[in-house]
Amino acid sequence: MALFSMCILEEMQWVRTRPVTSAEFFHGALELIDDTLPVFLVKGEDEYRPLDECVERFAQKHTNKLEVFDMKDFVFEGIDDDLRRICAPMIVTSILTDCLATLYSLNIGHDLDSRRYYRQFAY
């Protein structure tokens, strides 16, 4: 999620973001939530899923712009159930950095190749 937030949204799309884990969420980040703030939540299949679900319940009450990517909703053909939690981060990274990044770029009209500072001049 940090790759999507920091590289795609901040660097490539010039959108300010705040990537946090579900474990960190209730230590300050929850104060940023309101009806205008988009929230992307990735629900994993590991031991932290109960925390992800807690964040989801909170966000559902405090923003109308919640997008949940629940890894249990994706079919992993040929992957044993006990390996899903290991493969899920790779799958969600591909979804966010390839599919969602492209759609986001097209939606706001700012291409993924334009940078404000990175490789624009010597520093």
Short mmCIF file of C-alpha atoms in Angstrom, two decimals:
data_model
loop_
_atom_site.label_atom_id
_atom_site.label_comp_id
_atom_site.label_asym_id
_atom_site.label_seq_id
_atom_site.Cartn_x
_atom_site.Cartn_y
_atom_site.Cartn_z
CA MET A 1 0.00 0.00 0.00
CA ALA A 2 2.88 2.37 0.69
CA LEU A 3 4.09 1.89 -2.90
CA PHE A 4 0.69 2.94 -4.23
CA SER A 5 0.37 5.85 -1.79
CA MET A 6 3.86 7.26 -1.95
CA CYS A 7 5.00 6.47 -5.49
CA ILE A 8 1.81 6.47 -7.53
CA LEU A 9 -0.42 8.98 -5.74
CA GLU A 10 2.16 11.38 -4.30
CA GLU A 11 5.00 11.28 -6.82
CA MET A 12 3.13 10.56 -10.05
CA GLN A 13 -0.31 12.05 -9.38
CA TRP A 14 0.69 14.85 -6.97
CA VAL A 15 -1.94 13.83 -4.41
CA ARG A 16 -1.09 14.13 -0.72
CA THR A 17 -1.54 10.81 1.06
CA ARG A 18 -1.06 9.20 4.44
CA PRO A 19 -0.31 5.47 4.19
CA VAL A 20 -0.80 3.63 7.48
CA THR A 21 -1.30 0.06 8.57
CA SER A 22 -4.45 -0.94 10.38
CA ALA A 23 -2.35 -1.32 13.53
CA GLU A 24 -1.28 2.34 13.23
CA PHE A 25 -4.68 3.71 12.22
CA PHE A 26 -6.10 4.28 15.71
CA HIS A 27 -2.95 6.12 16.82
CA GLY A 28 -3.74 9.39 15.06
CA ALA A 29 -4.73 8.72 11.45
CA LEU A 30 -8.39 8.26 12.38
CA GLU A 31 -8.54 11.99 13.19
CA LEU A 32 -8.04 12.78 9.49
CA ILE A 33 -11.19 10.93 8.37
CA ASP A 34 -14.21 12.94 7.23
CA ASP A 35 -16.77 12.85 4.39
CA THR A 36 -14.34 14.45 1.93
CA LEU A 37 -11.38 12.10 2.43
CA PRO A 38 -11.02 9.05 0.17
CA VAL A 39 -9.88 5.99 2.11
CA PHE A 40 -8.45 2.87 0.47
CA LEU A 41 -8.45 -0.15 2.78
CA VAL A 42 -6.72 -3.40 1.93
CA LYS A 43 -8.07 -6.27 4.01
CA GLY A 44 -5.56 -9.06 4.18
CA GLU A 45 -5.87 -12.71 5.09
CA ASP A 46 -3.31 -12.78 7.87
CA GLU A 47 -3.36 -12.36 11.64
CA TYR A 48 -4.05 -8.62 11.23
CA ARG A 49 -7.42 -9.09 9.51
CA PRO A 50 -9.39 -8.33 12.72
CA LEU A 51 -7.64 -4.93 12.83
CA ASP A 52 -8.50 -4.36 9.15
CA GLU A 53 -12.14 -5.12 9.95
CA CYS A 54 -12.07 -2.69 12.88
CA VAL A 55 -10.74 0.08 10.60
CA GLU A 56 -13.43 -0.79 8.05
CA ARG A 57 -16.23 -0.46 10.63
CA PHE A 58 -14.88 2.92 11.76
CA ALA A 59 -14.38 4.26 8.23
CA GLN A 60 -17.86 3.15 7.12
CA LYS A 61 -19.31 5.46 9.77
CA HIS A 62 -17.08 8.46 9.05
CA THR A 63 -16.55 8.75 5.28
CA ASN A 64 -18.59 8.19 2.16
CA LYS A 65 -15.44 7.59 0.15
CA LEU A 66 -14.28 4.20 1.40
CA GLU A 67 -12.91 1.67 -1.08
CA VAL A 68 -12.20 -1.78 0.34
CA PHE A 69 -9.96 -4.29 -1.39
CA ASP A 70 -10.73 -7.55 0.41
CA MET A 71 -8.25 -10.19 -0.61
CA LYS A 72 -10.77 -12.92 0.29
CA ASP A 73 -12.86 -11.73 -2.68
CA PHE A 74 -10.14 -12.67 -5.18
CA VAL A 75 -9.75 -16.13 -6.67
CA PHE A 76 -6.20 -17.45 -6.49
CA GLU A 77 -6.39 -20.39 -8.89
CA GLY A 78 -3.79 -23.05 -8.15
CA ILE A 79 -2.77 -21.49 -4.81
CA ASP A 80 -3.37 -23.52 -1.66
CA ASP A 81 -5.49 -21.78 0.97
CA ASP A 82 -2.62 -21.83 3.47
CA LEU A 83 -0.46 -19.84 1.00
CA ARG A 84 -3.02 -17.14 0.20
CA ARG A 85 -1.79 -14.83 2.96
CA ILE A 86 1.70 -14.98 1.46
CA CYS A 87 0.52 -14.32 -2.13
CA ALA A 88 -2.08 -11.66 -1.28
CA PRO A 89 0.40 -8.75 -0.97
CA MET A 90 1.76 -9.47 -4.46
CA ILE A 91 -1.74 -9.60 -5.93
CA VAL A 92 -2.94 -6.39 -4.26
CA THR A 93 0.25 -4.58 -5.27
CA SER A 94 -0.43 -5.48 -8.89
CA ILE A 95 -4.07 -4.36 -8.61
CA LEU A 96 -3.14 -1.02 -7.05
CA THR A 97 -0.01 -0.11 -8.99
CA ASP A 98 -1.18 -1.33 -12.39
CA CYS A 99 -4.96 -1.29 -12.66
CA LEU A 100 -6.02 1.32 -10.11
CA ALA A 101 -3.14 3.68 -10.88
CA THR A 102 -4.03 3.70 -14.57
CA LEU A 103 -7.73 4.28 -13.88
CA TYR A 104 -6.95 7.03 -11.37
CA SER A 105 -4.64 8.72 -13.88
CA LEU A 106 -7.25 8.63 -16.62
CA ASN A 107 -9.95 9.89 -14.24
CA ILE A 108 -8.04 13.00 -13.12
CA GLY A 109 -6.26 13.58 -16.43
CA HIS A 110 -2.70 13.55 -15.07
CA ASP A 111 -0.43 10.99 -16.73
CA LEU A 112 1.78 8.62 -14.78
CA ASP A 113 4.97 9.88 -16.44
CA SER A 114 4.85 13.51 -15.28
CA ARG A 115 6.91 14.29 -12.22
CA ARG A 116 7.16 17.54 -10.34
CA TYR A 117 10.75 17.10 -9.11
CA TYR A 118 12.02 13.54 -9.58
CA ARG A 119 14.61 13.45 -12.38
CA GLN A 120 13.57 16.91 -13.51
CA PHE A 121 16.84 18.61 -12.53
CA ALA A 122 20.05 17.99 -10.63
CA TYR A 123 19.72 17.99 -6.86
#
